[in-house]
Amino acid sequence: MYNSKIIGLGKYLPDNVVTNDDLSKMMDTNDAWIQERTGIKERRWIKEGTEDTSAVMGAKAAKIAIERAGLTKDDIDFIVFATLSPDYYFPGCGVQIQHLLEMPTIGALDIRNQCTGFVYAVSVADQFIKTGMYKNILVIGSEYHSGGLEKSTRGRGVTVIFGDGAGAAVLTREEDNTKGILSSHLHSEGKYAEELTVLGPSIKHWVPEILEANDPNDTSYYPYMNGTFVFKHAVVRFSEAIMEGLKTNNLQKEDIDMLIPHQANLRISQFIQKKFGLRDDQVFNNIQKYGNTTAASVIIALTEAWEEGKINDGDTVVLAAFGSGFTWGSVIMKW
C-alpha cells in the first residue's frame, strides 16, 4: 500500500476586508468585545457584485495548488470538495470545479462535515490513494459565509466569527511509508447536532414556507450556535483527537513540529497549546486575520504556514478540527 503526501498548496481570500469596527456600524458590538471572546480582528467577506462563490474561490485556490505541485489539470484523477456553503442546494461544488478548471470527466465528491470538512476530505483522499485507486487527488475547502449571516445585533454572536475564503491541496502517492500522511482519526456525536446548526431551509423547512410566512422572528435559516457549550466540547475533543493520532504513531507531544488547528476561536487554540506545552512557533493561528472559514480554515492556515517557511521537510505536522455535528478529527503527517 502507498502513503499519500501533499505536494501542492494554494489559498484564495476575497479582497474585501471587514474589521471589527466595520461590524460595530451594523450591530451593537465593538473591537474589544470581539477580540476578547474570539481573538478575531478582521475577516474577509465577498463583496456584492464580484464573481466569487464557494466554487469560484475553490477553483482559484486549486489552480495555485496544481501549479505548485508541478502538475496540470489533466493530471488530477479525482476531486474532493468540502463546504457547508455550496453554490446550490444541489449539485455540490465538486462538479463545478471539474467544469471551471476544464478538467477531464473525472469523479467529484462533496464532503459536508462543516468545520472538520478538510480533515475528513484529506482522510478520504488518503484512502483512495492508499488503495491505489487514484494517484493525484485535488482536495478543496471553501466557504462563502457572509451571504447567509444575520448582520444585526440579534445575530452578532455568530456573525462576528465567520469569514469567507478557500484553500486547496494536491495529494499524490508516496511509496515511503515513513513519509506523508501517517494516519487520520475521525469521530462524531450527533446528539449535539442542534447546538451548532442551520435548521432551514431543508426538506422539512423549504424556502417557499419561509417566504410565505415572512416571519421576521423566524431565525431558523440563520446559523445558530450555543457558543459556551461548543467551546467546552471543542477543547476536550481537540485534545482527544490529537492524542489519538500521536499514540497511533508512537509519537509524543514533544514530537509535534507544527500543529494546525481549525481556526474556530483563538481561545480554543491557546487552551490546546497550553495543555500540550507547545511553543508559539509550534502552533499556527491566523484567525485574527480571516475569522472562522470553517472547512477552509485548516487548509488556508496550512498553506500560509508553509508559505511563511514554518513547515519544513521531515516535520511532524498535525491537523486537528472540531465542529458542527458534532464532528472532530485529526491527521498526522510527516512532511
Short mmCIF file of C-alpha atoms in Angstrom, two decimals:
data_model
loop_
_atom_site.label_atom_id
_atom_site.label_comp_id
_atom_site.label_asym_id
_atom_site.label_seq_id
_atom_site.Cartn_x
_atom_site.Cartn_y
_atom_site.Cartn_z
CA MET A 1 0.00 0.00 0.00
CA TYR A 2 1.02 3.57 -0.70
CA ASN A 3 1.01 6.55 1.60
CA SER A 4 -0.26 9.87 0.30
CA LYS A 5 1.53 13.19 0.61
CA ILE A 6 0.73 16.82 -0.09
CA ILE A 7 2.76 18.21 -3.00
CA GLY A 8 0.88 21.42 -3.73
CA LEU A 9 -0.92 24.05 -1.65
CA GLY A 10 -2.94 27.12 -2.55
CA LYS A 11 -5.28 29.63 -0.95
CA TYR A 12 -7.62 32.40 -2.00
CA LEU A 13 -9.17 35.15 0.12
CA PRO A 14 -11.56 37.85 -1.13
CA ASP A 15 -10.07 41.34 -1.28
CA ASN A 16 -12.80 42.88 0.89
CA VAL A 17 -11.54 43.24 4.49
CA VAL A 18 -14.21 43.69 7.18
CA THR A 19 -12.82 44.91 10.51
CA ASN A 20 -14.43 44.73 13.92
CA ASP A 21 -15.02 48.47 13.71
CA ASP A 22 -16.90 47.91 10.44
CA LEU A 23 -19.16 45.43 12.23
CA SER A 24 -19.82 47.93 15.02
CA LYS A 25 -21.63 50.06 12.42
CA MET A 26 -24.00 47.16 11.65
CA MET A 27 -24.71 45.88 15.15
CA ASP A 28 -24.18 46.58 18.85
CA THR A 29 -20.62 45.35 19.23
CA ASN A 30 -17.07 46.67 19.37
CA ASP A 31 -13.50 45.64 18.66
CA ALA A 32 -12.64 44.90 22.31
CA TRP A 33 -15.74 42.68 22.80
CA ILE A 34 -14.98 40.63 19.68
CA GLN A 35 -11.26 40.24 20.32
CA GLU A 36 -11.78 39.26 23.96
CA ARG A 37 -14.18 36.45 23.04
CA THR A 38 -12.74 35.21 19.77
CA GLY A 39 -9.32 36.75 19.08
CA ILE A 40 -10.57 37.95 15.69
CA LYS A 41 -9.54 41.39 14.43
CA GLU A 42 -10.87 41.21 10.87
CA ARG A 43 -12.24 38.81 8.30
CA ARG A 44 -12.77 38.68 4.53
CA TRP A 45 -16.29 38.91 3.12
CA ILE A 46 -17.16 38.59 -0.55
CA LYS A 47 -18.24 41.94 -1.88
CA GLU A 48 -21.56 42.10 -3.69
CA GLY A 49 -21.16 42.25 -7.43
CA THR A 50 -17.97 40.18 -7.59
CA GLU A 51 -17.75 36.76 -9.23
CA ASP A 52 -16.65 34.92 -6.10
CA THR A 53 -18.66 31.99 -4.76
CA SER A 54 -17.59 28.88 -2.87
CA ALA A 55 -16.89 27.08 -6.14
CA VAL A 56 -15.15 30.03 -7.81
CA MET A 57 -12.91 30.65 -4.80
CA GLY A 58 -12.14 26.93 -4.63
CA ALA A 59 -11.16 26.92 -8.30
CA LYS A 60 -8.82 29.89 -7.78
CA ALA A 61 -7.09 28.17 -4.85
CA ALA A 62 -6.95 24.90 -6.80
CA LYS A 63 -5.15 26.47 -9.77
CA ILE A 64 -2.40 27.66 -7.45
CA ALA A 65 -2.10 24.28 -5.71
CA ILE A 66 -1.94 22.36 -9.00
CA GLU A 67 0.73 24.70 -10.39
CA ARG A 68 2.81 24.44 -7.21
CA ALA A 69 2.53 20.65 -7.41
CA GLY A 70 4.19 20.77 -10.81
CA LEU A 71 1.13 19.21 -12.42
CA THR A 72 -1.57 20.25 -14.86
CA LYS A 73 -5.34 19.96 -14.50
CA ASP A 74 -5.21 16.89 -16.72
CA ASP A 75 -3.01 15.08 -14.18
CA ILE A 76 -5.72 15.20 -11.50
CA ASP A 77 -7.63 11.92 -11.13
CA PHE A 78 -10.29 12.89 -8.58
CA ILE A 79 -11.79 15.90 -6.75
CA VAL A 80 -12.89 16.11 -3.11
CA PHE A 81 -14.63 19.37 -2.17
CA ALA A 82 -15.52 20.29 1.44
CA THR A 83 -18.01 23.06 2.22
CA LEU A 84 -21.16 23.87 4.20
CA SER A 85 -21.98 26.76 1.83
CA PRO A 86 -22.29 25.27 -1.67
CA ASP A 87 -23.37 27.46 -4.58
CA TYR A 88 -26.50 25.34 -4.97
CA TYR A 89 -28.57 23.22 -2.60
CA PHE A 90 -27.61 20.57 -5.15
CA PRO A 91 -25.47 19.64 -7.04
CA GLY A 92 -22.35 20.09 -4.95
CA CYS A 93 -19.33 22.22 -5.77
CA GLY A 94 -17.09 19.31 -6.78
CA VAL A 95 -18.63 19.05 -10.24
CA GLN A 96 -18.35 22.83 -10.66
CA ILE A 97 -14.60 22.54 -10.12
CA GLN A 98 -14.40 19.93 -12.87
CA HIS A 99 -16.17 22.40 -15.17
CA LEU A 100 -14.43 25.62 -14.05
CA LEU A 101 -10.97 24.09 -14.45
CA GLU A 102 -11.95 22.37 -17.73
CA MET A 103 -10.84 19.00 -16.43
CA PRO A 104 -11.49 15.59 -17.95
CA THR A 105 -14.66 13.85 -16.77
CA ILE A 106 -13.09 12.68 -13.51
CA GLY A 107 -15.09 11.89 -10.39
CA ALA A 108 -16.02 14.59 -7.89
CA LEU A 109 -17.06 14.04 -4.29
CA ASP A 110 -18.54 16.55 -1.84
CA ILE A 111 -17.90 16.46 1.91
CA ARG A 112 -20.43 18.03 4.28
CA ASN A 113 -18.65 17.98 7.62
CA GLN A 114 -18.52 21.70 8.29
CA CYS A 115 -15.51 22.73 10.44
CA THR A 116 -13.92 19.30 10.14
CA GLY A 117 -14.58 19.23 6.41
CA PHE A 118 -10.99 19.49 5.26
CA VAL A 119 -9.75 16.89 7.77
CA TYR A 120 -12.45 14.49 6.58
CA ALA A 121 -11.71 15.31 2.93
CA VAL A 122 -7.99 14.62 3.34
CA SER A 123 -8.74 11.31 5.04
CA VAL A 124 -10.97 10.27 2.12
CA ALA A 125 -8.35 11.27 -0.46
CA ASP A 126 -5.68 9.46 1.54
CA GLN A 127 -7.65 6.22 1.45
CA PHE A 128 -8.24 6.42 -2.30
CA ILE A 129 -4.50 6.86 -2.83
CA LYS A 130 -3.53 4.18 -0.30
CA THR A 131 -5.59 1.58 -2.14
CA GLY A 132 -4.06 2.55 -5.48
CA MET A 133 -7.38 3.65 -6.98
CA TYR A 134 -6.14 7.19 -7.74
CA LYS A 135 -2.72 8.80 -7.97
CA ASN A 136 -3.33 12.58 -7.82
CA ILE A 137 -6.29 13.98 -5.91
CA LEU A 138 -7.35 17.62 -5.59
CA VAL A 139 -8.79 18.44 -2.14
CA ILE A 140 -10.55 21.78 -1.60
CA GLY A 141 -12.09 23.54 1.39
CA SER A 142 -14.09 26.67 0.57
CA GLU A 143 -16.75 28.76 2.33
CA TYR A 144 -18.99 31.71 1.45
CA HIS A 145 -20.42 32.53 4.88
CA SER A 146 -21.12 36.23 4.56
CA GLY A 147 -24.13 35.86 2.29
CA GLY A 148 -26.02 33.86 4.95
CA LEU A 149 -25.20 35.71 8.15
CA GLU A 150 -27.66 37.81 10.16
CA LYS A 151 -25.89 41.18 10.14
CA SER A 152 -27.70 42.65 13.13
CA THR A 153 -27.39 42.79 16.89
CA ARG A 154 -29.57 39.69 17.17
CA GLY A 155 -27.11 37.68 15.09
CA ARG A 156 -23.83 39.14 16.34
CA GLY A 157 -22.81 36.09 18.42
CA VAL A 158 -22.35 34.14 15.19
CA THR A 159 -21.83 36.84 12.56
CA VAL A 160 -18.67 38.33 14.07
CA ILE A 161 -16.94 34.94 13.89
CA PHE A 162 -17.22 33.84 10.29
CA GLY A 163 -15.30 34.76 7.14
CA ASP A 164 -15.07 33.75 3.50
CA GLY A 165 -12.15 32.03 1.78
CA ALA A 166 -10.77 28.89 0.16
CA GLY A 167 -7.76 26.62 0.21
CA ALA A 168 -6.65 23.61 -1.83
CA ALA A 169 -4.14 20.79 -1.67
CA VAL A 170 -2.92 18.23 -4.19
CA LEU A 171 -2.20 14.78 -2.75
CA THR A 172 -0.18 12.14 -4.57
CA ARG A 173 1.36 8.70 -3.98
CA GLU A 174 4.31 8.28 -1.64
CA GLU A 175 6.00 4.88 -1.67
CA ASP A 176 8.00 5.55 1.51
CA ASN A 177 5.57 4.65 4.30
CA THR A 178 7.50 6.75 6.81
CA LYS A 179 6.55 9.90 4.90
CA GLY A 180 3.32 11.67 4.00
CA ILE A 181 0.04 11.08 5.82
CA LEU A 182 0.65 8.56 8.59
CA SER A 183 -2.90 8.29 9.92
CA SER A 184 -6.26 10.03 10.21
CA HIS A 185 -8.82 9.82 13.02
CA LEU A 186 -12.49 10.75 12.65
CA HIS A 187 -15.35 10.95 15.16
CA SER A 188 -18.90 12.23 15.53
CA GLU A 189 -21.60 12.70 18.19
CA GLY A 190 -24.88 13.50 16.51
CA LYS A 191 -26.94 14.06 19.65
CA TYR A 192 -25.48 17.58 19.72
CA ALA A 193 -26.42 18.38 16.11
CA GLU A 194 -28.68 21.29 17.05
CA GLU A 195 -26.07 23.03 19.23
CA LEU A 196 -24.44 24.40 16.06
CA THR A 197 -26.77 24.33 13.09
CA VAL A 198 -28.85 25.91 10.37
CA LEU A 199 -32.31 24.35 10.79
CA GLY A 200 -33.63 25.56 7.44
CA PRO A 201 -34.02 25.74 4.56
CA SER A 202 -34.20 21.97 4.41
CA ILE A 203 -36.54 19.34 3.10
CA LYS A 204 -38.60 19.84 6.27
CA HIS A 205 -38.36 23.63 6.13
CA TRP A 206 -38.27 24.58 2.47
CA VAL A 207 -37.75 28.07 1.07
CA PRO A 208 -41.36 28.74 -0.05
CA GLU A 209 -42.56 28.16 3.50
CA ILE A 210 -40.15 30.79 4.77
CA LEU A 211 -41.17 33.25 2.07
CA GLU A 212 -44.89 32.62 2.60
CA ALA A 213 -44.65 33.04 6.35
CA ASN A 214 -42.46 36.15 6.01
CA ASP A 215 -41.95 35.97 9.75
CA PRO A 216 -39.26 38.43 10.93
CA ASN A 217 -38.82 36.34 14.07
CA ASP A 218 -38.02 33.16 12.15
CA THR A 219 -34.26 32.71 12.59
CA SER A 220 -34.14 29.06 11.51
CA TYR A 221 -32.38 29.92 8.26
CA TYR A 222 -29.55 31.75 10.06
CA PRO A 223 -26.72 29.87 11.79
CA TYR A 224 -27.30 29.13 15.48
CA MET A 225 -24.52 28.31 17.92
CA ASN A 226 -24.59 27.50 21.62
CA GLY A 227 -21.17 29.08 21.99
CA THR A 228 -20.28 28.13 25.56
CA PHE A 229 -21.44 24.54 25.07
CA VAL A 230 -19.49 24.21 21.82
CA PHE A 231 -16.35 25.68 23.41
CA LYS A 232 -16.41 23.21 26.31
CA HIS A 233 -16.73 20.23 23.98
CA ALA A 234 -14.19 21.57 21.50
CA VAL A 235 -11.30 21.78 23.95
CA VAL A 236 -11.91 18.18 25.06
CA ARG A 237 -12.33 16.69 21.58
CA PHE A 238 -9.41 18.61 20.09
CA SER A 239 -7.14 17.11 22.73
CA GLU A 240 -8.53 13.60 22.30
CA ALA A 241 -8.10 13.64 18.52
CA ILE A 242 -4.52 14.87 18.75
CA MET A 243 -3.57 12.34 21.41
CA GLU A 244 -5.20 9.52 19.44
CA GLY A 245 -3.09 10.38 16.40
CA LEU A 246 0.13 10.64 18.39
CA LYS A 247 -0.49 7.33 20.17
CA THR A 248 -1.24 5.52 16.90
CA ASN A 249 2.14 6.60 15.52
CA ASN A 250 4.14 6.12 18.74
CA LEU A 251 4.74 9.85 19.00
CA GLN A 252 4.89 12.18 21.99
CA LYS A 253 3.64 15.74 22.37
CA GLU A 254 7.24 16.85 22.08
CA ASP A 255 7.43 15.36 18.58
CA ILE A 256 4.94 17.89 17.14
CA ASP A 257 6.75 20.37 14.92
CA MET A 258 3.62 22.18 13.76
CA LEU A 259 0.01 21.98 14.92
CA ILE A 260 -2.56 23.43 12.52
CA PRO A 261 -5.83 23.66 14.46
CA HIS A 262 -9.15 24.57 12.91
CA GLN A 263 -9.46 28.32 13.35
CA ALA A 264 -12.67 28.31 15.39
CA ASN A 265 -11.67 30.58 18.23
CA LEU A 266 -8.23 31.80 19.27
CA ARG A 267 -9.05 30.95 22.90
CA ILE A 268 -9.54 27.27 21.98
CA SER A 269 -6.18 27.18 20.17
CA GLN A 270 -4.45 28.85 23.10
CA PHE A 271 -6.03 26.36 25.52
CA ILE A 272 -4.79 23.40 23.44
CA GLN A 273 -1.34 24.95 23.05
CA LYS A 274 -1.02 25.35 26.80
CA LYS A 275 -2.33 21.85 27.51
CA PHE A 276 0.22 20.28 25.16
CA GLY A 277 3.05 22.55 26.28
CA LEU A 278 3.73 23.83 22.76
CA ARG A 279 5.70 26.95 21.94
CA ASP A 280 4.21 29.74 19.84
CA ASP A 281 6.27 28.60 16.85
CA GLN A 282 4.73 25.11 17.07
CA VAL A 283 1.12 26.29 16.60
CA PHE A 284 -0.13 28.30 13.63
CA ASN A 285 -3.06 30.68 14.03
CA ASN A 286 -4.44 33.14 11.51
CA ILE A 287 -8.00 33.54 12.80
CA GLN A 288 -7.03 37.09 13.73
CA LYS A 289 -6.98 37.99 10.02
CA TYR A 290 -9.61 35.73 8.49
CA GLY A 291 -12.08 34.68 11.16
CA ASN A 292 -13.52 31.18 11.09
CA THR A 293 -13.66 29.97 7.49
CA THR A 294 -14.99 26.55 8.53
CA ALA A 295 -13.97 23.85 6.00
CA ALA A 296 -11.42 26.24 4.52
CA SER A 297 -9.69 27.21 7.76
CA VAL A 298 -7.27 24.30 8.19
CA ILE A 299 -6.12 24.35 4.57
CA ILE A 300 -5.76 28.14 4.48
CA ALA A 301 -3.69 28.00 7.68
CA LEU A 302 -1.61 25.06 6.41
CA THR A 303 -0.91 26.87 3.15
CA GLU A 304 0.04 30.09 4.91
CA ALA A 305 2.31 28.32 7.40
CA TRP A 306 4.10 26.59 4.50
CA GLU A 307 4.37 29.83 2.52
CA GLU A 308 5.99 31.52 5.53
CA GLY A 309 8.61 28.76 5.81
CA LYS A 310 7.26 27.44 9.10
CA ILE A 311 6.89 23.87 7.80
CA ASN A 312 9.96 22.03 6.51
CA ASP A 313 10.86 18.60 5.15
CA GLY A 314 10.77 15.95 7.86
CA ASP A 315 8.49 17.93 10.18
CA THR A 316 5.69 16.17 12.04
CA VAL A 317 2.57 18.16 11.19
CA VAL A 318 -0.75 17.67 12.98
CA LEU A 319 -4.10 18.87 11.61
CA ALA A 320 -6.98 18.95 14.09
CA ALA A 321 -10.57 20.18 13.90
CA PHE A 322 -13.85 20.21 15.81
CA GLY A 323 -17.20 21.50 14.67
CA SER A 324 -20.88 21.14 13.93
CA GLY A 325 -22.32 17.68 14.11
CA PHE A 326 -20.55 17.38 16.48
CA THR A 327 -17.64 16.04 14.44
CA TRP A 328 -13.94 16.08 15.19
CA GLY A 329 -10.76 14.54 13.88
CA SER A 330 -7.04 14.74 13.27
CA VAL A 331 -4.48 13.95 10.60
CA ILE A 332 -0.85 13.12 11.39
CA MET A 333 1.68 13.61 8.62
CA LYS A 334 5.42 13.60 8.09
CA TRP A 335 6.17 16.49 5.75
#
